[in-house]
Amino acid sequence: MSEHILYILIGWAIAGGSPGPTTLAILSTSLSQGRRAGLILASGIVCGSATWGIAAALGLGGVMASNAWLFDVLRYVGASYLLWLAFKSARSAYWGTQITQQTRHIDHPFRTGFLIHITNPKAILAWGAIYTIAVPNGGTPLDIALVFALLSLTSICVFMGYAVLFSNAAIAHGYGKLKRLFDSAFAILFGYASLQILTRSLSVR
């Protein structure tokens, strides 16, 4: 394993925690649905990331990179799902739904988190690049497994930490007062993320 693994993990944490569809989903869910739903959604995101990590370790990244249509399929599915989340946020903003015990329930938060991440085909390229950097030439399967475990643990800390942070009572209370404004912002951001996925050129081409 690379002697620079600490710096690699810091970079992984910064990249994972930077603004994007995954962090946006955790933010919106934790604020509006509470800590439990946020943590469940975050666990789905972690599992989606781990799935790509295992796929990259098995060498499937090269197969996907040589078949651009696979990237396109996942890209369109992911963009469509984000548009659906944008629509739900816009509908909530329009109707001004209040936060109650009923509205604090989210349907299938784990599946939501998993789908958001598993429909991001660039994740497998990110995992592959990290393996190349963190695992030295002649590295053993144990080296790869250790890097996978450390990266996954870092992702857990980042995403679960976001869920805990944004479900804080004071933050949630502020959200309740400005719910329609936040929902409008989430609708715009989810829509923007979807359009970015649809229009951005993939590096494998």
JSON list of C-alpha atoms in Angstrom, two decimals:
[
{"chain": "A", "resi": 1, "resn": "MET", "atom": "CA", "xyz": [0.00, 0.00, 0.00]},
{"chain": "A", "resi": 2, "resn": "SER", "atom": "CA", "xyz": [1.26, 3.50, -0.83]},
{"chain": "A", "resi": 3, "resn": "GLU", "atom": "CA", "xyz": [3.13, 5.38, 1.89]},
{"chain": "A", "resi": 4, "resn": "HIS", "atom": "CA", "xyz": [1.02, 8.41, 0.97]},
{"chain": "A", "resi": 5, "resn": "ILE", "atom": "CA", "xyz": [-2.24, 6.69, 1.88]},
{"chain": "A", "resi": 6, "resn": "LEU", "atom": "CA", "xyz": [-3.14, 9.37, 4.44]},
{"chain": "A", "resi": 7, "resn": "TYR", "atom": "CA", "xyz": [-3.04, 12.10, 1.78]},
{"chain": "A", "resi": 8, "resn": "ILE", "atom": "CA", "xyz": [-5.00, 9.86, -0.57]},
{"chain": "A", "resi": 9, "resn": "LEU", "atom": "CA", "xyz": [-7.71, 9.38, 2.07]},
{"chain": "A", "resi": 10, "resn": "ILE", "atom": "CA", "xyz": [-7.88, 13.14, 2.72]},
{"chain": "A", "resi": 11, "resn": "GLY", "atom": "CA", "xyz": [-8.29, 13.76, -1.00]},
{"chain": "A", "resi": 12, "resn": "TRP", "atom": "CA", "xyz": [-10.96, 11.06, -1.18]},
{"chain": "A", "resi": 13, "resn": "ALA", "atom": "CA", "xyz": [-12.84, 12.66, 1.72]},
{"chain": "A", "resi": 14, "resn": "ILE", "atom": "CA", "xyz": [-12.70, 16.12, 0.15]},
{"chain": "A", "resi": 15, "resn": "ALA", "atom": "CA", "xyz": [-13.85, 14.79, -3.22]},
{"chain": "A", "resi": 16, "resn": "GLY", "atom": "CA", "xyz": [-16.68, 12.79, -1.66]},
{"chain": "A", "resi": 17, "resn": "GLY", "atom": "CA", "xyz": [-17.81, 15.65, 0.54]},
{"chain": "A", "resi": 18, "resn": "SER", "atom": "CA", "xyz": [-17.72, 18.31, -2.17]},
{"chain": "A", "resi": 19, "resn": "PRO", "atom": "CA", "xyz": [-21.06, 19.65, -3.48]},
{"chain": "A", "resi": 20, "resn": "GLY", "atom": "CA", "xyz": [-22.79, 17.22, -5.81]},
{"chain": "A", "resi": 21, "resn": "PRO", "atom": "CA", "xyz": [-25.87, 15.01, -6.18]},
{"chain": "A", "resi": 22, "resn": "THR", "atom": "CA", "xyz": [-24.90, 12.72, -3.28]},
{"chain": "A", "resi": 23, "resn": "THR", "atom": "CA", "xyz": [-24.23, 15.45, -0.73]},
{"chain": "A", "resi": 24, "resn": "LEU", "atom": "CA", "xyz": [-27.27, 17.38, -1.94]},
{"chain": "A", "resi": 25, "resn": "ALA", "atom": "CA", "xyz": [-29.48, 14.32, -1.39]},
{"chain": "A", "resi": 26, "resn": "ILE", "atom": "CA", "xyz": [-28.12, 13.82, 2.13]},
{"chain": "A", "resi": 27, "resn": "LEU", "atom": "CA", "xyz": [-28.59, 17.50, 2.91]},
{"chain": "A", "resi": 28, "resn": "SER", "atom": "CA", "xyz": [-32.19, 17.67, 1.70]},
{"chain": "A", "resi": 29, "resn": "THR", "atom": "CA", "xyz": [-33.22, 14.36, 3.28]},
{"chain": "A", "resi": 30, "resn": "SER", "atom": "CA", "xyz": [-31.59, 15.01, 6.66]},
{"chain": "A", "resi": 31, "resn": "LEU", "atom": "CA", "xyz": [-33.09, 18.49, 6.88]},
{"chain": "A", "resi": 32, "resn": "SER", "atom": "CA", "xyz": [-36.61, 17.53, 5.89]},
{"chain": "A", "resi": 33, "resn": "GLN", "atom": "CA", "xyz": [-36.93, 13.92, 7.07]},
{"chain": "A", "resi": 34, "resn": "GLY", "atom": "CA", "xyz": [-34.65, 13.73, 10.09]},
{"chain": "A", "resi": 35, "resn": "ARG", "atom": "CA", "xyz": [-31.48, 11.93, 11.13]},
{"chain": "A", "resi": 36, "resn": "ARG", "atom": "CA", "xyz": [-32.68, 8.35, 10.68]},
{"chain": "A", "resi": 37, "resn": "ALA", "atom": "CA", "xyz": [-33.72, 8.86, 7.06]},
{"chain": "A", "resi": 38, "resn": "GLY", "atom": "CA", "xyz": [-30.51, 10.80, 6.38]},
{"chain": "A", "resi": 39, "resn": "LEU", "atom": "CA", "xyz": [-28.36, 8.01, 7.80]},
{"chain": "A", "resi": 40, "resn": "ILE", "atom": "CA", "xyz": [-30.24, 5.34, 5.85]},
{"chain": "A", "resi": 41, "resn": "LEU", "atom": "CA", "xyz": [-29.87, 7.32, 2.62]},
{"chain": "A", "resi": 42, "resn": "ALA", "atom": "CA", "xyz": [-26.17, 7.86, 3.37]},
{"chain": "A", "resi": 43, "resn": "SER", "atom": "CA", "xyz": [-25.73, 4.11, 3.88]},
{"chain": "A", "resi": 44, "resn": "GLY", "atom": "CA", "xyz": [-27.27, 3.55, 0.45]},
{"chain": "A", "resi": 45, "resn": "ILE", "atom": "CA", "xyz": [-24.76, 5.97, -1.06]},
{"chain": "A", "resi": 46, "resn": "VAL", "atom": "CA", "xyz": [-21.89, 4.18, 0.69]},
{"chain": "A", "resi": 47, "resn": "CYS", "atom": "CA", "xyz": [-23.11, 0.82, -0.62]},
{"chain": "A", "resi": 48, "resn": "GLY", "atom": "CA", "xyz": [-23.36, 2.25, -4.14]},
{"chain": "A", "resi": 49, "resn": "SER", "atom": "CA", "xyz": [-19.81, 3.52, -3.87]},
{"chain": "A", "resi": 50, "resn": "ALA", "atom": "CA", "xyz": [-18.61, 0.18, -2.50]},
{"chain": "A", "resi": 51, "resn": "THR", "atom": "CA", "xyz": [-20.27, -1.62, -5.41]},
{"chain": "A", "resi": 52, "resn": "TRP", "atom": "CA", "xyz": [-18.23, 0.47, -7.87]},
{"chain": "A", "resi": 53, "resn": "GLY", "atom": "CA", "xyz": [-15.13, -0.13, -5.74]},
{"chain": "A", "resi": 54, "resn": "ILE", "atom": "CA", "xyz": [-15.55, -3.88, -5.96]},
{"chain": "A", "resi": 55, "resn": "ALA", "atom": "CA", "xyz": [-16.26, -3.64, -9.69]},
{"chain": "A", "resi": 56, "resn": "ALA", "atom": "CA", "xyz": [-13.08, -1.62, -10.24]},
{"chain": "A", "resi": 57, "resn": "ALA", "atom": "CA", "xyz": [-11.07, -4.14, -8.20]},
{"chain": "A", "resi": 58, "resn": "LEU", "atom": "CA", "xyz": [-12.37, -6.92, -10.43]},
{"chain": "A", "resi": 59, "resn": "GLY", "atom": "CA", "xyz": [-11.28, -5.02, -13.53]},
{"chain": "A", "resi": 60, "resn": "LEU", "atom": "CA", "xyz": [-14.74, -4.12, -14.78]},
{"chain": "A", "resi": 61, "resn": "GLY", "atom": "CA", "xyz": [-13.72, -0.49, -15.21]},
{"chain": "A", "resi": 62, "resn": "GLY", "atom": "CA", "xyz": [-11.76, -1.35, -18.33]},
{"chain": "A", "resi": 63, "resn": "VAL", "atom": "CA", "xyz": [-14.73, -3.20, -19.79]},
{"chain": "A", "resi": 64, "resn": "MET", "atom": "CA", "xyz": [-17.02, -0.22, -19.23]},
{"chain": "A", "resi": 65, "resn": "ALA", "atom": "CA", "xyz": [-14.47, 2.25, -20.52]},
{"chain": "A", "resi": 66, "resn": "SER", "atom": "CA", "xyz": [-14.31, 0.35, -23.81]},
{"chain": "A", "resi": 67, "resn": "ASN", "atom": "CA", "xyz": [-18.12, 0.27, -24.11]},
{"chain": "A", "resi": 68, "resn": "ALA", "atom": "CA", "xyz": [-19.27, 3.88, -23.96]},
{"chain": "A", "resi": 69, "resn": "TRP", "atom": "CA", "xyz": [-22.91, 2.88, -24.39]},
{"chain": "A", "resi": 70, "resn": "LEU", "atom": "CA", "xyz": [-22.88, 1.42, -20.85]},
{"chain": "A", "resi": 71, "resn": "PHE", "atom": "CA", "xyz": [-21.86, 4.82, -19.52]},
{"chain": "A", "resi": 72, "resn": "ASP", "atom": "CA", "xyz": [-24.63, 6.45, -21.54]},
{"chain": "A", "resi": 73, "resn": "VAL", "atom": "CA", "xyz": [-27.29, 4.10, -20.18]},
{"chain": "A", "resi": 74, "resn": "LEU", "atom": "CA", "xyz": [-26.28, 4.79, -16.58]},
{"chain": "A", "resi": 75, "resn": "ARG", "atom": "CA", "xyz": [-25.91, 8.50, -17.30]},
{"chain": "A", "resi": 76, "resn": "TYR", "atom": "CA", "xyz": [-29.47, 8.77, -18.66]},
{"chain": "A", "resi": 77, "resn": "VAL", "atom": "CA", "xyz": [-30.91, 6.74, -15.80]},
{"chain": "A", "resi": 78, "resn": "GLY", "atom": "CA", "xyz": [-29.09, 8.86, -13.23]},
{"chain": "A", "resi": 79, "resn": "ALA", "atom": "CA", "xyz": [-30.11, 12.14, -14.88]},
{"chain": "A", "resi": 80, "resn": "SER", "atom": "CA", "xyz": [-33.74, 11.00, -15.03]},
{"chain": "A", "resi": 81, "resn": "TYR", "atom": "CA", "xyz": [-33.71, 10.07, -11.36]},
{"chain": "A", "resi": 82, "resn": "LEU", "atom": "CA", "xyz": [-32.30, 13.45, -10.38]},
{"chain": "A", "resi": 83, "resn": "LEU", "atom": "CA", "xyz": [-35.01, 15.13, -12.45]},
{"chain": "A", "resi": 84, "resn": "TRP", "atom": "CA", "xyz": [-37.58, 13.15, -10.50]},
{"chain": "A", "resi": 85, "resn": "LEU", "atom": "CA", "xyz": [-36.06, 14.39, -7.22]},
{"chain": "A", "resi": 86, "resn": "ALA", "atom": "CA", "xyz": [-36.14, 17.93, -8.62]},
{"chain": "A", "resi": 87, "resn": "PHE", "atom": "CA", "xyz": [-39.82, 17.52, -9.47]},
{"chain": "A", "resi": 88, "resn": "LYS", "atom": "CA", "xyz": [-40.62, 16.27, -5.97]},
{"chain": "A", "resi": 89, "resn": "SER", "atom": "CA", "xyz": [-38.78, 19.22, -4.40]},
{"chain": "A", "resi": 90, "resn": "ALA", "atom": "CA", "xyz": [-40.56, 21.67, -6.72]},
{"chain": "A", "resi": 91, "resn": "ARG", "atom": "CA", "xyz": [-43.94, 20.14, -5.89]},
{"chain": "A", "resi": 92, "resn": "SER", "atom": "CA", "xyz": [-43.22, 20.41, -2.17]},
{"chain": "A", "resi": 93, "resn": "ALA", "atom": "CA", "xyz": [-42.15, 24.05, -2.61]},
{"chain": "A", "resi": 94, "resn": "TYR", "atom": "CA", "xyz": [-45.29, 24.85, -4.62]},
{"chain": "A", "resi": 95, "resn": "TRP", "atom": "CA", "xyz": [-47.72, 23.32, -2.15]},
{"chain": "A", "resi": 96, "resn": "GLY", "atom": "CA", "xyz": [-45.77, 24.48, 0.89]},
{"chain": "A", "resi": 97, "resn": "THR", "atom": "CA", "xyz": [-46.17, 21.17, 2.73]},
{"chain": "A", "resi": 98, "resn": "GLN", "atom": "CA", "xyz": [-45.54, 21.53, 6.44]},
{"chain": "A", "resi": 99, "resn": "ILE", "atom": "CA", "xyz": [-43.23, 19.16, 8.31]},
{"chain": "A", "resi": 100, "resn": "THR", "atom": "CA", "xyz": [-45.35, 16.74, 10.32]},
{"chain": "A", "resi": 101, "resn": "GLN", "atom": "CA", "xyz": [-44.92, 13.16, 11.52]},
{"chain": "A", "resi": 102, "resn": "GLN", "atom": "CA", "xyz": [-46.41, 12.03, 8.22]},
{"chain": "A", "resi": 103, "resn": "THR", "atom": "CA", "xyz": [-44.20, 14.20, 6.02]},
{"chain": "A", "resi": 104, "resn": "ARG", "atom": "CA", "xyz": [-41.10, 13.20, 8.00]},
{"chain": "A", "resi": 105, "resn": "HIS", "atom": "CA", "xyz": [-41.32, 9.79, 6.33]},
{"chain": "A", "resi": 106, "resn": "ILE", "atom": "CA", "xyz": [-39.34, 9.16, 3.15]},
{"chain": "A", "resi": 107, "resn": "ASP", "atom": "CA", "xyz": [-40.03, 6.26, 0.83]},
{"chain": "A", "resi": 108, "resn": "HIS", "atom": "CA", "xyz": [-37.07, 3.93, 0.40]},
{"chain": "A", "resi": 109, "resn": "PRO", "atom": "CA", "xyz": [-34.20, 6.23, 1.48]},
{"chain": "A", "resi": 110, "resn": "PHE", "atom": "CA", "xyz": [-31.64, 3.43, 1.10]},
{"chain": "A", "resi": 111, "resn": "ARG", "atom": "CA", "xyz": [-32.71, 2.76, -2.47]},
{"chain": "A", "resi": 112, "resn": "THR", "atom": "CA", "xyz": [-32.63, 6.47, -3.22]},
{"chain": "A", "resi": 113, "resn": "GLY", "atom": "CA", "xyz": [-29.05, 6.79, -2.00]},
{"chain": "A", "resi": 114, "resn": "PHE", "atom": "CA", "xyz": [-27.94, 3.64, -3.77]},
{"chain": "A", "resi": 115, "resn": "LEU", "atom": "CA", "xyz": [-29.47, 4.67, -7.10]},
{"chain": "A", "resi": 116, "resn": "ILE", "atom": "CA", "xyz": [-27.96, 8.16, -6.96]},
{"chain": "A", "resi": 117, "resn": "HIS", "atom": "CA", "xyz": [-24.47, 6.72, -6.66]},
{"chain": "A", "resi": 118, "resn": "ILE", "atom": "CA", "xyz": [-24.75, 3.56, -8.75]},
{"chain": "A", "resi": 119, "resn": "THR", "atom": "CA", "xyz": [-25.97, 5.61, -11.73]},
{"chain": "A", "resi": 120, "resn": "ASN", "atom": "CA", "xyz": [-22.77, 7.67, -11.67]},
{"chain": "A", "resi": 121, "resn": "PRO", "atom": "CA", "xyz": [-20.49, 5.66, -14.03]},
{"chain": "A", "resi": 122, "resn": "LYS", "atom": "CA", "xyz": [-17.51, 7.93, -13.40]},
{"chain": "A", "resi": 123, "resn": "ALA", "atom": "CA", "xyz": [-17.29, 6.48, -9.89]},
{"chain": "A", "resi": 124, "resn": "ILE", "atom": "CA", "xyz": [-15.72, 3.28, -11.21]},
{"chain": "A", "resi": 125, "resn": "LEU", "atom": "CA", "xyz": [-13.05, 5.35, -12.97]},
{"chain": "A", "resi": 126, "resn": "ALA", "atom": "CA", "xyz": [-12.36, 7.21, -9.71]},
{"chain": "A", "resi": 127, "resn": "TRP", "atom": "CA", "xyz": [-11.96, 3.93, -7.85]},
{"chain": "A", "resi": 128, "resn": "GLY", "atom": "CA", "xyz": [-9.71, 2.56, -10.57]},
{"chain": "A", "resi": 129, "resn": "ALA", "atom": "CA", "xyz": [-7.51, 5.67, -10.45]},
{"chain": "A", "resi": 130, "resn": "ILE", "atom": "CA", "xyz": [-7.22, 5.45, -6.66]},
{"chain": "A", "resi": 131, "resn": "TYR", "atom": "CA", "xyz": [-6.23, 1.78, -6.83]},
{"chain": "A", "resi": 132, "resn": "THR", "atom": "CA", "xyz": [-3.54, 2.67, -9.35]},
{"chain": "A", "resi": 133, "resn": "ILE", "atom": "CA", "xyz": [-2.13, 5.32, -7.02]},
{"chain": "A", "resi": 134, "resn": "ALA", "atom": "CA", "xyz": [-2.58, 3.60, -3.67]},
{"chain": "A", "resi": 135, "resn": "VAL", "atom": "CA", "xyz": [-1.64, 0.03, -4.59]},
{"chain": "A", "resi": 136, "resn": "PRO", "atom": "CA", "xyz": [2.03, -0.37, -5.63]},
{"chain": "A", "resi": 137, "resn": "ASN", "atom": "CA", "xyz": [3.14, -2.44, -8.60]},
{"chain": "A", "resi": 138, "resn": "GLY", "atom": "CA", "xyz": [2.92, -6.10, -7.70]},
{"chain": "A", "resi": 139, "resn": "GLY", "atom": "CA", "xyz": [0.33, -5.38, -5.02]},
{"chain": "A", "resi": 140, "resn": "THR", "atom": "CA", "xyz": [-1.57, -8.36, -3.65]},
{"chain": "A", "resi": 141, "resn": "PRO", "atom": "CA", "xyz": [-5.34, -8.81, -3.39]},
{"chain": "A", "resi": 142, "resn": "LEU", "atom": "CA", "xyz": [-4.90, -8.10, 0.32]},
{"chain": "A", "resi": 143, "resn": "ASP", "atom": "CA", "xyz": [-3.40, -4.68, -0.52]},
{"chain": "A", "resi": 144, "resn": "ILE", "atom": "CA", "xyz": [-6.41, -3.89, -2.72]},
{"chain": "A", "resi": 145, "resn": "ALA", "atom": "CA", "xyz": [-8.81, -5.09, -0.02]},
{"chain": "A", "resi": 146, "resn": "LEU", "atom": "CA", "xyz": [-7.11, -2.88, 2.58]},
{"chain": "A", "resi": 147, "resn": "VAL", "atom": "CA", "xyz": [-7.29, 0.20, 0.33]},
{"chain": "A", "resi": 148, "resn": "PHE", "atom": "CA", "xyz": [-10.96, -0.59, -0.39]},
{"chain": "A", "resi": 149, "resn": "ALA", "atom": "CA", "xyz": [-11.70, -0.87, 3.34]},
{"chain": "A", "resi": 150, "resn": "LEU", "atom": "CA", "xyz": [-9.96, 2.42, 4.17]},
{"chain": "A", "resi": 151, "resn": "LEU", "atom": "CA", "xyz": [-11.68, 4.31, 1.35]},
{"chain": "A", "resi": 152, "resn": "SER", "atom": "CA", "xyz": [-15.06, 2.86, 2.30]},
{"chain": "A", "resi": 153, "resn": "LEU", "atom": "CA", "xyz": [-14.53, 3.80, 5.95]},
{"chain": "A", "resi": 154, "resn": "THR", "atom": "CA", "xyz": [-13.66, 7.34, 4.87]},
{"chain": "A", "resi": 155, "resn": "SER", "atom": "CA", "xyz": [-16.85, 7.52, 2.80]},
{"chain": "A", "resi": 156, "resn": "ILE", "atom": "CA", "xyz": [-18.88, 6.30, 5.77]},
{"chain": "A", "resi": 157, "resn": "CYS", "atom": "CA", "xyz": [-17.42, 9.03, 7.99]},
{"chain": "A", "resi": 158, "resn": "VAL", "atom": "CA", "xyz": [-18.08, 11.76, 5.42]},
{"chain": "A", "resi": 159, "resn": "PHE", "atom": "CA", "xyz": [-21.61, 10.82, 4.36]},
{"chain": "A", "resi": 160, "resn": "MET", "atom": "CA", "xyz": [-22.83, 9.74, 7.80]},
{"chain": "A", "resi": 161, "resn": "GLY", "atom": "CA", "xyz": [-21.27, 12.87, 9.25]},
{"chain": "A", "resi": 162, "resn": "TYR", "atom": "CA", "xyz": [-23.28, 15.01, 6.83]},
{"chain": "A", "resi": 163, "resn": "ALA", "atom": "CA", "xyz": [-26.47, 13.20, 7.81]},
{"chain": "A", "resi": 164, "resn": "VAL", "atom": "CA", "xyz": [-25.83, 13.85, 11.51]},
{"chain": "A", "resi": 165, "resn": "LEU", "atom": "CA", "xyz": [-24.80, 17.46, 10.94]},
{"chain": "A", "resi": 166, "resn": "PHE", "atom": "CA", "xyz": [-27.78, 18.48, 8.84]},
{"chain": "A", "resi": 167, "resn": "SER", "atom": "CA", "xyz": [-30.30, 16.71, 11.07]},
{"chain": "A", "resi": 168, "resn": "ASN", "atom": "CA", "xyz": [-29.19, 18.87, 14.00]},
{"chain": "A", "resi": 169, "resn": "ALA", "atom": "CA", "xyz": [-32.23, 20.24, 15.82]},
{"chain": "A", "resi": 170, "resn": "ALA", "atom": "CA", "xyz": [-31.25, 23.89, 15.40]},
{"chain": "A", "resi": 171, "resn": "ILE", "atom": "CA", "xyz": [-30.52, 23.47, 11.69]},
{"chain": "A", "resi": 172, "resn": "ALA", "atom": "CA", "xyz": [-33.72, 21.48, 11.18]},
{"chain": "A", "resi": 173, "resn": "HIS", "atom": "CA", "xyz": [-35.71, 24.18, 13.01]},
{"chain": "A", "resi": 174, "resn": "GLY", "atom": "CA", "xyz": [-34.31, 26.84, 10.70]},
{"chain": "A", "resi": 175, "resn": "TYR", "atom": "CA", "xyz": [-35.20, 24.65, 7.74]},
{"chain": "A", "resi": 176, "resn": "GLY", "atom": "CA", "xyz": [-38.77, 24.36, 8.98]},
{"chain": "A", "resi": 177, "resn": "LYS", "atom": "CA", "xyz": [-39.16, 28.14, 8.89]},
{"chain": "A", "resi": 178, "resn": "LEU", "atom": "CA", "xyz": [-37.71, 28.43, 5.39]},
{"chain": "A", "resi": 179, "resn": "LYS", "atom": "CA", "xyz": [-38.93, 25.10, 3.99]},
{"chain": "A", "resi": 180, "resn": "ARG", "atom": "CA", "xyz": [-40.41, 26.45, 0.74]},
{"chain": "A", "resi": 181, "resn": "LEU", "atom": "CA", "xyz": [-37.26, 28.42, 0.02]},
{"chain": "A", "resi": 182, "resn": "PHE", "atom": "CA", "xyz": [-35.06, 25.37, 0.64]},
{"chain": "A", "resi": 183, "resn": "ASP", "atom": "CA", "xyz": [-37.32, 23.11, -1.43]},
{"chain": "A", "resi": 184, "resn": "SER", "atom": "CA", "xyz": [-37.15, 25.59, -4.31]},
{"chain": "A", "resi": 185, "resn": "ALA", "atom": "CA", "xyz": [-33.35, 25.64, -4.06]},
{"chain": "A", "resi": 186, "resn": "PHE", "atom": "CA", "xyz": [-33.20, 21.83, -3.98]},
{"chain": "A", "resi": 187, "resn": "ALA", "atom": "CA", "xyz": [-35.44, 21.64, -7.06]},
{"chain": "A", "resi": 188, "resn": "ILE", "atom": "CA", "xyz": [-33.12, 23.98, -8.95]},
{"chain": "A", "resi": 189, "resn": "LEU", "atom": "CA", "xyz": [-29.94, 22.21, -7.80]},
{"chain": "A", "resi": 190, "resn": "PHE", "atom": "CA", "xyz": [-31.22, 18.70, -8.53]},
{"chain": "A", "resi": 191, "resn": "GLY", "atom": "CA", "xyz": [-32.37, 19.89, -11.96]},
{"chain": "A", "resi": 192, "resn": "TYR", "atom": "CA", "xyz": [-29.02, 21.53, -12.61]},
{"chain": "A", "resi": 193, "resn": "ALA", "atom": "CA", "xyz": [-27.14, 18.38, -11.57]},
{"chain": "A", "resi": 194, "resn": "SER", "atom": "CA", "xyz": [-29.29, 16.34, -13.95]},
{"chain": "A", "resi": 195, "resn": "LEU", "atom": "CA", "xyz": [-28.59, 18.68, -16.87]},
{"chain": "A", "resi": 196, "resn": "GLN", "atom": "CA", "xyz": [-24.88, 18.64, -16.06]},
{"chain": "A", "resi": 197, "resn": "ILE", "atom": "CA", "xyz": [-24.84, 14.84, -16.24]},
{"chain": "A", "resi": 198, "resn": "LEU", "atom": "CA", "xyz": [-26.71, 14.90, -19.56]},
{"chain": "A", "resi": 199, "resn": "THR", "atom": "CA", "xyz": [-24.58, 17.57, -21.22]},
{"chain": "A", "resi": 200, "resn": "ARG", "atom": "CA", "xyz": [-21.13, 16.94, -19.80]},
{"chain": "A", "resi": 201, "resn": "SER", "atom": "CA", "xyz": [-18.77, 14.89, -21.98]},
{"chain": "A", "resi": 202, "resn": "LEU", "atom": "CA", "xyz": [-17.48, 11.75, -20.35]},
{"chain": "A", "resi": 203, "resn": "SER", "atom": "CA", "xyz": [-13.73, 11.30, -20.24]},
{"chain": "A", "resi": 204, "resn": "VAL", "atom": "CA", "xyz": [-13.92, 7.77, -21.60]},
{"chain": "A", "resi": 205, "resn": "ARG", "atom": "CA", "xyz": [-14.89, 9.02, -25.04]}
]
